[in-house]
RNA sequence: GCGGGUAUAGCUUAGUGGUAAAGCCCUAGCCUUCCAAGCUAGUUAUGUGGGUUCGAUUCCCACUACCCGCUCCA
C-alpha cells in the first residue's frame, strides 16, 4: 500500500469512527473516565445492527436447519475445561525484550546459540564524571571479533547517558569477564544483546469464585472463556443425548469471549471482550475435509447476504506448518478493511482433538454410537467460527459511502449513506408526515408507525424539511422512508387515497404504495 | 511492549499565560406540498492528575485513551 493510499484509508477510517460516534453506533467504553483500553460499547443503533446480525445468523444456521442445535453456555469456565483444552498451559506466550533494540521476541522461538558471553557491570565517562552500574552481557559466536562485544555493550550503556552528545566510543566499560556457554536462548540472535527474563503473557482473564475466595487458593480459580467452542465440546454429550441426533450435526452458539490482548488495535477489530458466532459441526472422520469446503462456501454466501460481496473477501488456505497442530485444514475468511486485510472468520477442521482431550481429562465417555453402522467412535469436528464485532465493523466499512449528488440548481453536495442490507439495517423504515403542522398528516403517519412497529424497527420523524429527514435516515442506513402526503388524504382523488410515497435509500427513487401493502413489502426485503 | 503523533462542544476545526470562537448537529417555536431551505431562542468543551505561576486550556512532568509504524494475533 502506498503512503497516500494508506493516508486516504486512515482518513476514511476516521470518518467511519466519527459517524459511528455521532449517530450512536459505537462509543468508547467508560469514556467519561478516560476510556478502557480495548473495550467498546454499542449505542442504540449499533445494538440494533448487532442484534440483527446475530438474529440472522441464528435463523440461517439454527432455526432454518434441522441438523444444528443451539446452546448458550456460561462465560465463567471451570479451570479443568481449559486445562484439558490446552488453554491454561498453552494459551500464553513467553516473551522477552532485547535490552539493546527493545525488539520483542517469543522466548520459545529463539534458536539456541553457543559461544562466549562477555559480562559487564557498568560503564563510565571520565571527562563528564558520569557512570552507571548495571549488569549486562553480550554473546559472541565462535570466530566473531571480541571487540564487537565491547562495541555492543558501549551502545547499551550509552542509552543511560543524559548528555546525548557523548559518543558511545568514549565510554569506559567496567567488570568485563567472559564465560563459555552452549545452547543458550538468553541472547538476541540479531545482535548478541542480553534479553530480559522471559515473561508469561497468558491471554486469559482469571478470577476467583466464591464468597470466601482467596486469591492464593488454586481451587477457587476460574476463567472467563477465551472462546465459545469449549462450552460446546463440554456439553456435547448432553446435547447429543437429549436430542436424538444423527451425524453429521452441529451445535451453534453466540456469545461473549475474553482475551487479554497485549495490543488491542484498529477500533473494535481487536477487542479484549468480543462476541463470537460459532458452530461445531460433528461428523464421521471421512466426511471432515469435504464438509470443511462446504462450510467455507456456505459462509461466503452468508457474507454476501449481509452485504459483504465476495470480491471484498479473501480466502486464506492456511498452509501446512502454520495451522494448529491438530488441524488438517483451515481457511481464514478475510475482509479488506481500510486498515488492511484482516480475518473475520476461521473455518477449521479440528479432527477429534477437542473431544479426545476432554475424554482424556474428564474420564467421561464422549464417543458417539452410530445406530446404523453399530460403530462407536469419537466424532470429528468442523468449526466455522466468526467474530461478531469484526463482522459488524466490516459491514459498517462496506456500507459507508460519501456520495456526491447534484441538486436541481446544479449545486454539488455530499450525501453520506450507509448501504446496509435491509436484513440487518438498524431501522427498517422512516415514517414521516410531509408537514408537521397539518394534524391529518401527523395522525396518519402515527397510524402507520403503530401498524408496522410490532413487526420491525421503524422510526417516526416530523422535525425539519422532508429532504433533511431523508438524509438523516441515509446516514444511519435506513433502506426505506414512507411519507404521508396530501395524496394519502385523498386530495388528488380516490386512486391515490391511502397510498404513501415510498423512497428508496440507494437510488433515492420514489414510488407510491398502498398503506395496506407496506408491511408485506418491507418484510419481504428482510427475509 | 517499543518508537512517533494526537487529545478544545455530539461532530469538524479556530484561538489564547488573564471572560474560549465558529460552522455543522441537536432542542423548542414559527414557517414550509418531496431530498440537508429560512427566521427566532437555547443547551453543550479545553482527557485525568500533579508541578511552575498571582493566575495554566496554553509551559513542564506523569497517567489514560486513540491513531500510525514495529511486535503480537493460540
Short mmCIF file of C-alpha atoms (C1' of nucleotides) in Angstrom, two decimals, chain A residues 18 21 28 34-35 37-38 87 91 104 106 259 263 265 267 270 413 434-437 465-468 470-472 485-486 501 503 508 510, chain B residues 1-3 10-12 24-38 47-48 64-74:
data_model
loop_
_atom_site.label_atom_id
_atom_site.label_comp_id
_atom_site.label_asym_id
_atom_site.label_seq_id
_atom_site.Cartn_x
_atom_site.Cartn_y
_atom_site.Cartn_z
CA UNK A 18 -16.70 9.71 13.71
CA UNK A 21 -19.98 8.06 17.44
CA UNK A 28 -15.69 4.09 23.71
CA UNK A 34 -10.88 8.35 30.13
CA UNK A 35 -11.76 5.11 28.37
CA UNK A 37 -8.31 0.10 26.65
CA UNK A 38 -9.65 -2.35 24.11
CA UNK A 87 -5.53 -23.02 27.12
CA UNK A 91 -2.62 -20.14 25.74
CA UNK A 104 10.18 -8.22 21.41
CA UNK A 106 8.93 -15.10 21.55
CA UNK A 259 -8.81 -12.39 25.68
CA UNK A 263 -2.17 -4.82 22.00
CA UNK A 265 -5.89 -2.12 17.84
CA UNK A 267 -11.08 0.38 16.53
CA UNK A 270 -9.19 -6.49 18.22
CA UNK A 413 -23.15 18.35 -2.20
CA UNK A 434 -44.87 15.64 4.88
CA UNK A 435 -45.59 18.59 7.15
CA UNK A 436 -45.85 18.55 10.88
CA UNK A 437 -48.30 21.42 11.24
CA UNK A 465 -37.79 19.73 5.97
CA UNK A 466 -38.59 16.40 4.34
CA UNK A 467 -35.25 16.31 2.50
CA UNK A 468 -33.36 16.67 5.74
CA UNK A 470 -34.39 11.60 4.24
CA UNK A 471 -30.73 12.45 4.61
CA UNK A 472 -30.74 11.73 8.30
CA UNK A 485 -48.70 13.48 1.93
CA UNK A 486 -51.87 15.17 0.68
CA UNK A 501 -44.59 7.88 -1.04
CA UNK A 503 -38.49 6.44 -1.02
CA UNK A 508 -33.42 7.96 -3.95
CA UNK A 510 -39.83 7.42 -5.10
"C1'" G B 1 5.78 -3.85 24.95
"C1'" C B 2 8.96 -0.23 21.75
"C1'" G B 3 9.15 4.28 18.58
"C1'" G B 10 -22.25 15.45 19.85
"C1'" C B 11 -19.03 16.26 15.02
"C1'" U B 12 -15.25 19.31 12.29
"C1'" C B 24 -22.49 21.81 11.29
"C1'" C B 25 -25.52 18.91 14.58
"C1'" C B 26 -29.07 18.95 18.49
"C1'" U B 27 -33.62 21.12 21.41
"C1'" A B 28 -38.03 24.44 21.37
"C1'" G B 29 -41.12 27.68 18.49
"C1'" C B 30 -42.63 29.87 13.75
"C1'" C B 31 -42.70 28.80 8.63
"C1'" U B 32 -42.53 25.02 4.88
"C1'" U B 33 -46.78 20.50 -0.59
"C1'" C B 34 -40.84 15.67 -1.56
"C1'" C B 35 -34.12 15.42 -0.99
"C1'" A B 36 -29.53 18.68 4.50
"C1'" A B 37 -34.30 25.94 2.75
"C1'" G B 38 -35.36 30.21 6.15
"C1'" G B 47 -8.99 13.85 28.62
"C1'" U B 48 -7.12 12.87 34.10
"C1'" U B 64 -5.12 7.49 30.46
"C1'" A B 65 -7.14 6.87 25.71
"C1'" C B 66 -6.94 6.99 20.46
"C1'" C B 67 -4.13 6.98 15.65
"C1'" C B 68 0.40 5.45 12.67
"C1'" G B 69 4.78 2.14 12.27
"C1'" C B 70 7.11 -2.20 14.59
"C1'" U B 71 5.77 -6.51 17.58
"C1'" C B 72 1.88 -9.92 18.61
"C1'" C B 73 -2.61 -12.35 16.97
"C1'" A B 74 -3.03 -19.71 20.19
#
